PDB file of C-alpha atoms in Angstrom:
ATOM      1  CA  MET A   1      -2.476  16.305  -3.654  1.00 91.00           C
ATOM      2  CA  GLU A   2      -0.627  14.291  -1.022  1.00 94.00           C
ATOM      3  CA  LYS A   3       0.863  11.192  -2.633  1.00 96.00           C
ATOM      4  CA  ALA A   4       1.942   8.050  -0.837  1.00 97.00           C
ATOM      5  CA  ILE A   5       3.335   4.677  -1.875  1.00 96.00           C
ATOM      6  CA  ILE A   6       1.870   1.335  -0.827  1.00 97.00           C
ATOM      7  CA  THR A   7       3.900  -1.836  -1.274  1.00 96.00           C
ATOM      8  CA  VAL A   8       2.489  -5.331  -0.831  1.00 98.00           C
ATOM      9  CA  VAL A   9       4.743  -8.398  -0.897  1.00 98.00           C
ATOM     10  CA  GLY A  10       4.051 -12.008   0.018  1.00 97.00           C
ATOM     11  CA  LYS A  11       2.975 -15.457  -1.061  1.00 97.00           C
ATOM     12  CA  ASP A  12       0.285 -15.205  -3.743  1.00 97.00           C
ATOM     13  CA  GLN A  13      -3.312 -15.975  -2.766  1.00 96.00           C
ATOM     14  CA  VAL A  14      -6.810 -15.100  -3.862  1.00 96.00           C
ATOM     15  CA  GLY A  15      -8.166 -11.696  -2.787  1.00 95.00           C
ATOM     16  CA  ILE A  16      -5.071  -9.640  -1.934  1.00 97.00           C
ATOM     17  CA  ILE A  17      -5.863  -6.836  -4.388  1.00 96.00           C
ATOM     18  CA  ALA A  18      -9.561  -6.876  -3.491  1.00 96.00           C
ATOM     19  CA  LYS A  19      -8.891  -6.575   0.244  1.00 97.00           C
ATOM     20  CA  VAL A  20      -6.384  -3.746  -0.135  1.00 98.00           C
ATOM     21  CA  CYS A  21      -8.584  -1.828  -2.602  1.00 97.00           C
ATOM     22  CA  GLN A  22     -11.686  -2.230  -0.427  1.00 97.00           C
ATOM     23  CA  PHE A  23      -9.742  -0.900   2.577  1.00 98.00           C
ATOM     24  CA  LEU A  24      -8.553   2.121   0.564  1.00 98.00           C
ATOM     25  CA  ALA A  25     -12.091   2.884  -0.648  1.00 98.00           C
ATOM     26  CA  ILE A  26     -13.410   2.824   2.924  1.00 97.00           C
ATOM     27  CA  LYS A  27     -10.635   5.224   3.998  1.00 98.00           C
ATOM     28  CA  ASN A  28     -11.363   7.566   1.046  1.00 98.00           C
ATOM     29  CA  ILE A  29      -7.915   6.996  -0.482  1.00 98.00           C
ATOM     30  CA  ASN A  30      -7.764   7.258  -4.274  1.00 98.00           C
ATOM     31  CA  ILE A  31      -5.532   4.916  -6.289  1.00 98.00           C
ATOM     32  CA  LEU A  32      -3.576   6.929  -8.865  1.00 97.00           C
ATOM     33  CA  ASP A  33      -1.451   4.119 -10.310  1.00 97.00           C
ATOM     34  CA  ILE A  34      -1.031   0.414  -9.653  1.00 97.00           C
ATOM     35  CA  SER A  35       1.407  -2.254 -10.768  1.00 97.00           C
ATOM     36  CA  GLN A  36       1.401  -5.879  -9.714  1.00 96.00           C
ATOM     37  CA  THR A  37       3.208  -9.014 -10.674  1.00 97.00           C
ATOM     38  CA  ILE A  38       3.553 -12.587  -9.544  1.00 96.00           C
ATOM     39  CA  LEU A  39       7.003 -14.193  -9.671  1.00 95.00           C
ATOM     40  CA  GLN A  40       7.317 -17.892  -8.869  1.00 95.00           C
ATOM     41  CA  GLY A  41       4.309 -17.773  -6.560  1.00 95.00           C
ATOM     42  CA  TYR A  42       5.200 -14.490  -4.846  1.00 97.00           C
ATOM     43  CA  PHE A  43       2.875 -11.509  -5.165  1.00 97.00           C
ATOM     44  CA  ASN A  44       4.350  -8.010  -5.496  1.00 97.00           C
ATOM     45  CA  MET A  45       2.246  -4.850  -5.833  1.00 98.00           C
ATOM     46  CA  MET A  46       3.096  -1.166  -5.772  1.00 97.00           C
ATOM     47  CA  MET A  47       0.437   1.542  -5.670  1.00 98.00           C
ATOM     48  CA  ILE A  48       0.648   5.305  -5.821  1.00 97.00           C
ATOM     49  CA  VAL A  49      -2.264   6.757  -3.877  1.00 98.00           C
ATOM     50  CA  ASP A  50      -3.664  10.157  -2.938  1.00 97.00           C
ATOM     51  CA  VAL A  51      -4.127  10.416   0.833  1.00 97.00           C
ATOM     52  CA  SER A  52      -5.012  14.135   0.916  1.00 96.00           C
ATOM     53  CA  VAL A  53      -8.692  13.514   1.716  1.00 97.00           C
ATOM     54  CA  ALA A  54      -8.298  10.293   3.724  1.00 97.00           C
ATOM     55  CA  ASN A  55     -10.778  10.067   6.566  1.00 95.00           C
ATOM     56  CA  GLU A  56      -8.204   8.920   9.158  1.00 95.00           C
ATOM     57  CA  ASP A  57      -4.760   9.992  10.317  1.00 95.00           C
ATOM     58  CA  PHE A  58      -1.842   8.748   8.161  1.00 96.00           C
ATOM     59  CA  GLY A  59      -0.249   6.914  11.097  1.00 95.00           C
ATOM     60  CA  VAL A  60      -3.473   5.098  11.929  1.00 97.00           C
ATOM     61  CA  ILE A  61      -3.858   4.010   8.297  1.00 97.00           C
ATOM     62  CA  CYS A  62      -0.235   2.727   8.284  1.00 97.00           C
ATOM     63  CA  ASP A  63      -0.913   0.665  11.405  1.00 97.00           C
ATOM     64  CA  GLU A  64      -4.185  -0.720  10.031  1.00 98.00           C
ATOM     65  CA  LEU A  65      -2.533  -1.724   6.729  1.00 98.00           C
ATOM     66  CA  ASP A  66       0.288  -3.398   8.646  1.00 97.00           C
ATOM     67  CA  LYS A  67      -2.269  -5.348  10.709  1.00 97.00           C
ATOM     68  CA  MET A  68      -4.234  -6.326   7.595  1.00 97.00           C
ATOM     69  CA  GLY A  69      -1.031  -7.609   6.035  1.00 97.00           C
ATOM     70  CA  GLU A  70      -0.357  -9.782   9.083  1.00 97.00           C
ATOM     71  CA  ASP A  71      -3.919 -11.116   8.948  1.00 96.00           C
ATOM     72  CA  ILE A  72      -3.687 -12.136   5.270  1.00 95.00           C
ATOM     73  CA  GLY A  73      -0.042 -13.240   5.309  1.00 96.00           C
ATOM     74  CA  VAL A  74       1.628 -10.450   3.315  1.00 98.00           C
ATOM     75  CA  ASN A  75       3.752  -7.412   4.134  1.00 98.00           C
ATOM     76  CA  ILE A  76       1.941  -4.100   3.485  1.00 98.00           C
ATOM     77  CA  LYS A  77       3.727  -0.778   3.930  1.00 96.00           C
ATOM     78  CA  LEU A  78       2.504   2.797   3.384  1.00 96.00           C
ATOM     79  CA  GLN A  79       5.018   5.638   3.063  1.00 94.00           C
ATOM     80  CA  HIS A  80       4.793   9.287   2.097  1.00 90.00           C
ATOM     81  CA  GLU A  81       6.124   9.793  -1.438  1.00 73.00           C
ATOM     82  CA  GLU A  82       9.049  11.967  -0.307  1.00 70.00           C
ATOM     83  CA  ILE A  83      10.274   9.392   2.207  1.00 69.00           C
ATOM     84  CA  PHE A  84       9.923   6.565  -0.317  1.00 60.00           C
ATOM     85  CA  ASN A  85      11.896   8.536  -2.926  1.00 59.00           C
ATOM     86  CA  LYS A  86      14.689   9.379  -0.471  1.00 61.00           C
ATOM     87  CA  MET A  87      14.970   5.773   0.687  1.00 64.00           C
ATOM     88  CA  HIS A  88      15.163   4.438  -2.882  1.00 60.00           C
ATOM     89  CA  ARG A  89      17.401   7.069  -4.428  1.00 62.00           C
ATOM     90  CA  ILE A  90      20.471   5.695  -6.164  1.00 55.00           C
TER      91      ILE A  90
END
């Protein structure tokens, strides 16, 4: 299993989760865990996903998620689990 972390942050609006989940389904990326919250009108979501059988290259998927985020007005980032852990280690 090849785990990755997706973070989504931005002003809350209808359809953010649906759009991200639909994209992941099309790319054959399985959601392993998901957490989301809304604080004072700001949407924050973190997902742990399995990208081991994704039907596109990891870099391409990162770029497409970044573009989707721009289109819907949120910031979407995809990182390999190891990189995410090293960046957020205390």
